[in-house]
PDB file of C-alpha atoms in Angstrom:
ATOM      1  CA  UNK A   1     -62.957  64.339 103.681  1.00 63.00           C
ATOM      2  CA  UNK A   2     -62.860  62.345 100.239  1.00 65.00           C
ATOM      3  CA  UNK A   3     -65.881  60.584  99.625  1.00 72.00           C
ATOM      4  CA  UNK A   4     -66.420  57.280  98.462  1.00 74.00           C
ATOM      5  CA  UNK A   5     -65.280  56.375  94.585  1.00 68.00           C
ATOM      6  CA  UNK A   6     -68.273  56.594  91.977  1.00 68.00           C
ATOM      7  CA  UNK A   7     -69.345  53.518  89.689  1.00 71.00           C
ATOM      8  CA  UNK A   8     -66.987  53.252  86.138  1.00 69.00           C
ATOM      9  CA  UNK A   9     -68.874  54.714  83.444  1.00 66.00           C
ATOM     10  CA  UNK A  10     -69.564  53.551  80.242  1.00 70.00           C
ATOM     11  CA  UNK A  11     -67.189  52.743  77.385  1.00 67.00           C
ATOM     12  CA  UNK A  12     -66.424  56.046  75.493  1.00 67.00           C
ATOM     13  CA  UNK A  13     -66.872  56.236  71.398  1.00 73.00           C
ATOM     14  CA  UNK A  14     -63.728  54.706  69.639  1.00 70.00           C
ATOM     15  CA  UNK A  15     -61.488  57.397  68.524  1.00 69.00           C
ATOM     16  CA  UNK A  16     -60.044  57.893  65.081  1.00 76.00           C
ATOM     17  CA  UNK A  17     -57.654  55.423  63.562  1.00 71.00           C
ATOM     18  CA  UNK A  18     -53.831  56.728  63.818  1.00 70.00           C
ATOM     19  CA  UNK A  19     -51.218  56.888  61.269  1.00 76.00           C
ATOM     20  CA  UNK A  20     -50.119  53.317  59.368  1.00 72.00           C
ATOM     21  CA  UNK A  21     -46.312  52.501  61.728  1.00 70.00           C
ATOM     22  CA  UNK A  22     -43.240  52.243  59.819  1.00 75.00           C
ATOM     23  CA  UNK A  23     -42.560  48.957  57.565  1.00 74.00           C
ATOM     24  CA  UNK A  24     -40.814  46.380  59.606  1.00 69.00           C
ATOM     25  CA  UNK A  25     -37.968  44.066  58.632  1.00 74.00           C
ATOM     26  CA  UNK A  26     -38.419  41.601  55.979  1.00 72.00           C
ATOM     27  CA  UNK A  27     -39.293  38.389  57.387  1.00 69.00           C
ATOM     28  CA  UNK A  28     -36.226  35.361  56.924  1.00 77.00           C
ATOM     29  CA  UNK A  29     -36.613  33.239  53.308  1.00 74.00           C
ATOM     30  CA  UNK A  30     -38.166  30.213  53.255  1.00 68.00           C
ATOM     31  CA  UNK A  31     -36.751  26.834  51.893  1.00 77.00           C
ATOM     32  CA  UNK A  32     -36.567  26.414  48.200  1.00 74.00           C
ATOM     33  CA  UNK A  33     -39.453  23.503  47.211  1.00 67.00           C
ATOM     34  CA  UNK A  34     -38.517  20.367  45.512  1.00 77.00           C
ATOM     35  CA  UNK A  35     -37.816  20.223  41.622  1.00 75.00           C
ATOM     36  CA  UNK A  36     -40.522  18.608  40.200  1.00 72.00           C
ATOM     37  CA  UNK A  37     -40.524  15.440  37.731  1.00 82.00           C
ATOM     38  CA  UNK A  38     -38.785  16.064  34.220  1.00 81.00           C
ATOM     39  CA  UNK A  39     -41.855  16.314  31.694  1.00 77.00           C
ATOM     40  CA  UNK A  40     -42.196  12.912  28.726  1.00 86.00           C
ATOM     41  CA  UNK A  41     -40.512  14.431  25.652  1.00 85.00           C
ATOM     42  CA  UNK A  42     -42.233  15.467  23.065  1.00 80.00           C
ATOM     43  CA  UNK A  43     -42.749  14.002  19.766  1.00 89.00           C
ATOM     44  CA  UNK A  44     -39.212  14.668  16.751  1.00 86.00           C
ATOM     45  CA  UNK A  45     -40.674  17.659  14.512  1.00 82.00           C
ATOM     46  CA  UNK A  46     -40.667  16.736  10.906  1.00 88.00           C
ATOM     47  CA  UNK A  47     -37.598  17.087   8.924  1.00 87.00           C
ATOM     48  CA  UNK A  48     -37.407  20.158   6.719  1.00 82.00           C
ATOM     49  CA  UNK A  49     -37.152  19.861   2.977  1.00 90.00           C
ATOM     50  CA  UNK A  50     -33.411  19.012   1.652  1.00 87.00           C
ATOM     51  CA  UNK A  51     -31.216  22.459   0.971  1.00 82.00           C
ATOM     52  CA  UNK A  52     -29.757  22.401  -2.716  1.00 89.00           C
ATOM     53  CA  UNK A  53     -27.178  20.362  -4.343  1.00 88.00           C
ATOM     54  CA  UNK A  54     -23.886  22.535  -4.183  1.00 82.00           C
ATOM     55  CA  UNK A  55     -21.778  22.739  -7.442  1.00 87.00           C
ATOM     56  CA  UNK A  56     -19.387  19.919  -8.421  1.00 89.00           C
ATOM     57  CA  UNK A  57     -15.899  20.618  -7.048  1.00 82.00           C
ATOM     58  CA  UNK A  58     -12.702  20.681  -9.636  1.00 85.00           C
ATOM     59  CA  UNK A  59     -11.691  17.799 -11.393  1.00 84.00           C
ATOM     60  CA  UNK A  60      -8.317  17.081  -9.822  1.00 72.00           C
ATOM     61  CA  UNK A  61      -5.591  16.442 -12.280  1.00 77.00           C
ATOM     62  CA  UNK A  62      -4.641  13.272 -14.242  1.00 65.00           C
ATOM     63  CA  UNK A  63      -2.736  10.640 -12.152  1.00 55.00           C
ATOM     64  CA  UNK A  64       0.350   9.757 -13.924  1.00 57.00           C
ATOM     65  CA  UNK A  65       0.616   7.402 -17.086  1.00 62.00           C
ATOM     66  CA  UNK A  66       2.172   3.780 -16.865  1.00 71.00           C
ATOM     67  CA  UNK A  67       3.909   3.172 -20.099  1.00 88.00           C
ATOM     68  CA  UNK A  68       6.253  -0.254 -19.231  1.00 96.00           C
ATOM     69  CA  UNK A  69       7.093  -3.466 -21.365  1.00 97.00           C
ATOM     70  CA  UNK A  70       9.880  -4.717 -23.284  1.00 98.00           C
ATOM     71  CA  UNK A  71       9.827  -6.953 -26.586  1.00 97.00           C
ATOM     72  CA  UNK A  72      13.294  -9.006 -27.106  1.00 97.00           C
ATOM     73  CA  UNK A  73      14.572 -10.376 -30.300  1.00 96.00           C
ATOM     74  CA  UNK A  74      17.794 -12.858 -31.056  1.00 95.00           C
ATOM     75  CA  UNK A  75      19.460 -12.357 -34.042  1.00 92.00           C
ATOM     76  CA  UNK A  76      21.196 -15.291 -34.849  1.00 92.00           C
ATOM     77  CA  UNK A  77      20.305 -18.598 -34.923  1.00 94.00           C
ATOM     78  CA  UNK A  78      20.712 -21.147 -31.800  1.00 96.00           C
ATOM     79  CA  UNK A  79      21.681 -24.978 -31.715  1.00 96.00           C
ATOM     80  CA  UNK A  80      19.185 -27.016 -29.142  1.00 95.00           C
ATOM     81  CA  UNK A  81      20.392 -30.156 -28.333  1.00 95.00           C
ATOM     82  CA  UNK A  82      18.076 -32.975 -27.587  1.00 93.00           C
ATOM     83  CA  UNK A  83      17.323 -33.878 -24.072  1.00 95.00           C
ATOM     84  CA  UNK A  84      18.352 -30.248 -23.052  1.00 96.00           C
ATOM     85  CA  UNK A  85      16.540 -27.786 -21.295  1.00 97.00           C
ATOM     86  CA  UNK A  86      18.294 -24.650 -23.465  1.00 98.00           C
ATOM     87  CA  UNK A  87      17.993 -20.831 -22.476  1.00 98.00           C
ATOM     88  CA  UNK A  88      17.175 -18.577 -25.846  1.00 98.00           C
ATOM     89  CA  UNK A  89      19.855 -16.107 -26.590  1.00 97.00           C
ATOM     90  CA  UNK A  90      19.076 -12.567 -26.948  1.00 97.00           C
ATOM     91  CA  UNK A  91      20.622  -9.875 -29.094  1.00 94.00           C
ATOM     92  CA  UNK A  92      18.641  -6.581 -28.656  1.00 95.00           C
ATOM     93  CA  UNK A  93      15.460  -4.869 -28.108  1.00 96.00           C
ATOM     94  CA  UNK A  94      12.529  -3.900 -30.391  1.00 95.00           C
ATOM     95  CA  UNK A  95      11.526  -1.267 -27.370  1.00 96.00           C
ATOM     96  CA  UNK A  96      12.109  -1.255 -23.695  1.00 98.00           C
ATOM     97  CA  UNK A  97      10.483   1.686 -21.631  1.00 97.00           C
ATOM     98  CA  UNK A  98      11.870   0.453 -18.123  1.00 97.00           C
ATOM     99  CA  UNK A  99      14.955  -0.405 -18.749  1.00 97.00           C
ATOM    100  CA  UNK A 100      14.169  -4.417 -18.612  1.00 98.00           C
ATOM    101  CA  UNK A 101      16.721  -5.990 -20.870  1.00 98.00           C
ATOM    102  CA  UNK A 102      19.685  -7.794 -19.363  1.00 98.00           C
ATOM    103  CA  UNK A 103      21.709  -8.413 -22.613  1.00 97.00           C
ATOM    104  CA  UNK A 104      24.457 -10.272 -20.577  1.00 97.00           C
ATOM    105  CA  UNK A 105      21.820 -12.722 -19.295  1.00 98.00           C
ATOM    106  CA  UNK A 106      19.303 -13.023 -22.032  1.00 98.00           C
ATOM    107  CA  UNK A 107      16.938 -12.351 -19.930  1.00 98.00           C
ATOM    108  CA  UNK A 108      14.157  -9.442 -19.261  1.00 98.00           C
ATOM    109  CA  UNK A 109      14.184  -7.899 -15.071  1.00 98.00           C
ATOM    110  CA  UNK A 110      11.058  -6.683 -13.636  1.00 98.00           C
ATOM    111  CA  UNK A 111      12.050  -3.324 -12.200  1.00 98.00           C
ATOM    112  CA  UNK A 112       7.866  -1.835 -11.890  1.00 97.00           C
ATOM    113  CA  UNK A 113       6.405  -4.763  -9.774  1.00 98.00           C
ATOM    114  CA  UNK A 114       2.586  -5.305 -11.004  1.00 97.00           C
ATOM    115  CA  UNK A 115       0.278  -7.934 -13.254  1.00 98.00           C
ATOM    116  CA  UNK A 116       2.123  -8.208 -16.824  1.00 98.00           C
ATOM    117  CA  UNK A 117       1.773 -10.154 -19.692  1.00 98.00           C
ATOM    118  CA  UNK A 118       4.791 -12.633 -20.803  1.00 98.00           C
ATOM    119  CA  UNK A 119       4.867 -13.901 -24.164  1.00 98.00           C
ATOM    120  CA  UNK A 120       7.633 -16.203 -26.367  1.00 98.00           C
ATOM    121  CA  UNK A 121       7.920 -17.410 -29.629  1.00 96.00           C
ATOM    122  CA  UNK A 122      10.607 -19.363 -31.501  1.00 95.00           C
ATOM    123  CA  UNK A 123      10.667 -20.681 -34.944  1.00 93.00           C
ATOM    124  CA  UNK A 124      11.949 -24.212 -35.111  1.00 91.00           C
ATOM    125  CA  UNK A 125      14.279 -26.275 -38.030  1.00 86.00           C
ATOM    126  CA  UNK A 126      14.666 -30.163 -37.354  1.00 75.00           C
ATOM    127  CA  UNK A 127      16.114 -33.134 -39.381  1.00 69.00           C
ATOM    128  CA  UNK A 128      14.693 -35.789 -39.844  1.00 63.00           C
ATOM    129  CA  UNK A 129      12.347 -37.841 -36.866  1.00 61.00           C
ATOM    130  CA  UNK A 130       9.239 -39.639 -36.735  1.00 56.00           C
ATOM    131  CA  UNK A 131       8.824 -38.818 -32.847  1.00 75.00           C
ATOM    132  CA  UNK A 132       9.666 -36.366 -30.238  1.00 87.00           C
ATOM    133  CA  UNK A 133       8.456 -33.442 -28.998  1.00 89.00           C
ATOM    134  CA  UNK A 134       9.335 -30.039 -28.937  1.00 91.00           C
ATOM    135  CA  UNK A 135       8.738 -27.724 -25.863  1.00 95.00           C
ATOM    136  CA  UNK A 136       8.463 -23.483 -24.915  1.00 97.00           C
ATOM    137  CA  UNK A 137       8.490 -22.544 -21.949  1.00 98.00           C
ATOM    138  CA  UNK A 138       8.904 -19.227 -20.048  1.00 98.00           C
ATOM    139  CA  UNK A 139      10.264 -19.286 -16.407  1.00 98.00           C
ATOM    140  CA  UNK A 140      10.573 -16.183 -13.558  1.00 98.00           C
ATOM    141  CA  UNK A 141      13.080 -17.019 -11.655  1.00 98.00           C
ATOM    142  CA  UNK A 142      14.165 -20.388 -13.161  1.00 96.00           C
ATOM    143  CA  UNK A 143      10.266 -21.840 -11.739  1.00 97.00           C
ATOM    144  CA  UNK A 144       8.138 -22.265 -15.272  1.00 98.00           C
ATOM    145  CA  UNK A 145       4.966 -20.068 -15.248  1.00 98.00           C
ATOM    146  CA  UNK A 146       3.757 -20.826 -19.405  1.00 98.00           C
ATOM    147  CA  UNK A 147       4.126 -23.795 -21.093  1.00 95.00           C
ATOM    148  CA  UNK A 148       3.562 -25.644 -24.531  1.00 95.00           C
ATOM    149  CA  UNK A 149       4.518 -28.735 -25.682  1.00 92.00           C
ATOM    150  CA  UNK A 150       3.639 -30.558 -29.342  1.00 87.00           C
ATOM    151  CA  UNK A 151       4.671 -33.128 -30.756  1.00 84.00           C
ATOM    152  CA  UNK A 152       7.404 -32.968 -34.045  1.00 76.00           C
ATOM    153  CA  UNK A 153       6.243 -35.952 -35.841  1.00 69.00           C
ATOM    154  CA  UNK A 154       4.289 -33.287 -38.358  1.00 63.00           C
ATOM    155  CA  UNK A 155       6.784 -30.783 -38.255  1.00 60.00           C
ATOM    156  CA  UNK A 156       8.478 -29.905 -41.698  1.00 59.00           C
ATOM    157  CA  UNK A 157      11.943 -30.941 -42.140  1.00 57.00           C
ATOM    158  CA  UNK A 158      14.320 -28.495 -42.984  1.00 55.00           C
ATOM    159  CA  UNK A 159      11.627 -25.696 -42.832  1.00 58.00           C
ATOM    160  CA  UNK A 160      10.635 -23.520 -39.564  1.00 69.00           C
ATOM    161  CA  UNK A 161       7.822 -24.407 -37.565  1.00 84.00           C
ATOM    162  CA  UNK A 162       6.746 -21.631 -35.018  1.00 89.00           C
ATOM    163  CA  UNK A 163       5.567 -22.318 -31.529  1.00 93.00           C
ATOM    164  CA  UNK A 164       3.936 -19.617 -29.235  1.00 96.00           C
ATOM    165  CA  UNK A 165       3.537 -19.446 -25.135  1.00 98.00           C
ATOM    166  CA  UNK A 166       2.014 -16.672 -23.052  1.00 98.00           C
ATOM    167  CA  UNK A 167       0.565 -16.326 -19.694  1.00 98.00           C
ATOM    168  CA  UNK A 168      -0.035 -13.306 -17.515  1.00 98.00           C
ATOM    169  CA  UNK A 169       1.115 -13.794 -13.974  1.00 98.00           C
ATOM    170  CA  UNK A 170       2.082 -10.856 -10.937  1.00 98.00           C
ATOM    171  CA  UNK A 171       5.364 -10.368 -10.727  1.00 98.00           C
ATOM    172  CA  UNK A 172       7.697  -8.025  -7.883  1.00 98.00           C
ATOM    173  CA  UNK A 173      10.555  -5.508  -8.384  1.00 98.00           C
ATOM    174  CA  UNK A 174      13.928  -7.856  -8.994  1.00 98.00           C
ATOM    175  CA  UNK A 175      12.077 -11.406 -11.190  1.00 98.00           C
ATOM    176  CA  UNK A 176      13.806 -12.437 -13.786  1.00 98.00           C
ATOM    177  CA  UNK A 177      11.811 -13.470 -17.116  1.00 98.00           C
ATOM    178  CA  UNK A 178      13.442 -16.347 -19.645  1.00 98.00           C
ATOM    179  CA  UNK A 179      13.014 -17.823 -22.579  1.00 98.00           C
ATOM    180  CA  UNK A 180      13.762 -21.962 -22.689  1.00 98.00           C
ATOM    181  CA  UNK A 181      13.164 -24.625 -24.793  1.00 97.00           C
ATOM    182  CA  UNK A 182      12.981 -28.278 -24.757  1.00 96.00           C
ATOM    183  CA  UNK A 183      12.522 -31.094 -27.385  1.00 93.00           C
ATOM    184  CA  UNK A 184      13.205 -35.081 -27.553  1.00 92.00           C
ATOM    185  CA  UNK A 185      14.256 -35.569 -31.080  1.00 88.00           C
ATOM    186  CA  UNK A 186      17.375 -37.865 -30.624  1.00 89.00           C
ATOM    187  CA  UNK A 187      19.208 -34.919 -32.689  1.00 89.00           C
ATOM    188  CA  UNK A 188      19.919 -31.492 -32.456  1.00 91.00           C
ATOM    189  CA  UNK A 189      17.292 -29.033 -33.988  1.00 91.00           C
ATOM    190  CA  UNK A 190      17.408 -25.349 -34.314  1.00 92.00           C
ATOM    191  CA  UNK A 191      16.096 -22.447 -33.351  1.00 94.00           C
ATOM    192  CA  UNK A 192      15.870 -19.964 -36.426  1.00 91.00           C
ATOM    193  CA  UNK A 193      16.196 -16.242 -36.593  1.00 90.00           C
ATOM    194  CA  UNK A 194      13.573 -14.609 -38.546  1.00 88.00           C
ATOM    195  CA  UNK A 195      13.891 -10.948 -39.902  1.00 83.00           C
ATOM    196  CA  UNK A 196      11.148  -9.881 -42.027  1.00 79.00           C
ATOM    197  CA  UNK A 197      13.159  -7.175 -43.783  1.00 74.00           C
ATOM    198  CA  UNK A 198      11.050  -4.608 -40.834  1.00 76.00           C
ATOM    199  CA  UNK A 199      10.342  -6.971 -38.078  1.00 80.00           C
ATOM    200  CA  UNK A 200      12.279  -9.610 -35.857  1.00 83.00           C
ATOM    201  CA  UNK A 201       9.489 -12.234 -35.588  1.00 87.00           C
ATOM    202  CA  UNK A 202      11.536 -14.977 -34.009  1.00 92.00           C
ATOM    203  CA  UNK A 203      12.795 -15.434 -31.395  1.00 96.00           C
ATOM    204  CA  UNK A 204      11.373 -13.095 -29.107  1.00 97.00           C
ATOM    205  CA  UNK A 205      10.398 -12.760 -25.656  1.00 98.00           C
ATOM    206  CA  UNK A 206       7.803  -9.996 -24.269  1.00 98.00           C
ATOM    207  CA  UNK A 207       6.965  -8.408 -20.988  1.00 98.00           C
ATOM    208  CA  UNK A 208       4.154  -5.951 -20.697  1.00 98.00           C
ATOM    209  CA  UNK A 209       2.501  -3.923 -17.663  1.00 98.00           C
ATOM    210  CA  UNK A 210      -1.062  -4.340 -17.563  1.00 97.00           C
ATOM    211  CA  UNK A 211      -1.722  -3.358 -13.869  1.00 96.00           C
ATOM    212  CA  UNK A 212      -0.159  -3.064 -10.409  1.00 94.00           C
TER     213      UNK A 212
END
């Protein structure tokens, strides 16, 4: 017969630690944190010193050369009635680099539009008057653009008295440039051809390009 169950003893001496387990599974990620604030920016660095001058590129070439005018003579002398405006007749052409002289028409046509120069000249014979006056003028287009008037009460009889006009005006591709003249005498006067033996000083009517 069993008998009756002792009293527990007392806790044994703890036994030597056993070998570290196998790793477990990695745990789940956690949520990514907030971005933070964007930093002030900082201060512009100083600017660095300038590099060197590179060399001077080649000249390109010459633009072209603008060679245009005409100078107009008459070779004969004219009859100017009084009271008349009268176109000058012209006979040929001292020079004319663009092709400007309409010998039909008397006249000078603008064919390289720009700024030119217009001058006229005639030499005048009267007969005999106390009073009048004696007028150049040069017209584009039949509208006047230069004009002189004196009067003839000094003018020599019988010998030529010369009267100059210029202007410079713009002009376009197509104008037409006259010579016309206008005096009050009460008679008719003349205008005189002049030929130096070299030059054709009278009449003459001039056109030259200064500029587009």
């Amino acid at each position: 017969m069993t008998g009756p169950t002792g009293a527990q003893g007392g806790l044994g001496p703890t036994g030597p630690t056993g070998p570290t387990g196998a790793q477990g599974d990695p745990g789940a990620t956690g949520a990514t944190g907030a971005t933070g604030a964007t930093g002030a920016t900082g201060p512009t660095g100083a600017t660095g010193p300038t590099g060197p001058t590179g060399s001077t590129g080649a000249t390109g070439p010459a633009g072209p050369t603008v060679n245009v005018g005409a100078s107009i003579f008459g070779a004969e002398s004219q009859t100017i009635p009084t009271n008349a405006e009268t176109q000058i007749t012209f006979s040929g052409a001292a020079y004319d680099t663009d092709t400007m002289f309409d010998s039909a028409n008397s006249t000078l046509v603008v064919n390289t539009a720009g700024r030119y120069l217009l001058k006229g000249r005639i030499l005048w014979n009267f007969t005999p008057n106390d009073e009048g006056q004696r007028q150049l003028r040069i017209s584009v287009n039949g509208s006047v653009v230069a004009f002189d008037g004196q009067d003839t009460a000094d003018a020599p009889v019988g010998f030529g008295t010369s009267q100059d006009v210029s202007t410079i005006v713009q002009l376009n591709a197509g104008d037409v440039i006259s010579l016309r003249v206008f005096q009050t005498t009460g008679s008719d006067a003349t205008s005189t051809w002049l030929f130096t033996g070299e030059t054709n000083v009278a009449p003459q009517l001039q056109a030259e390009w200064l500029a587009p």
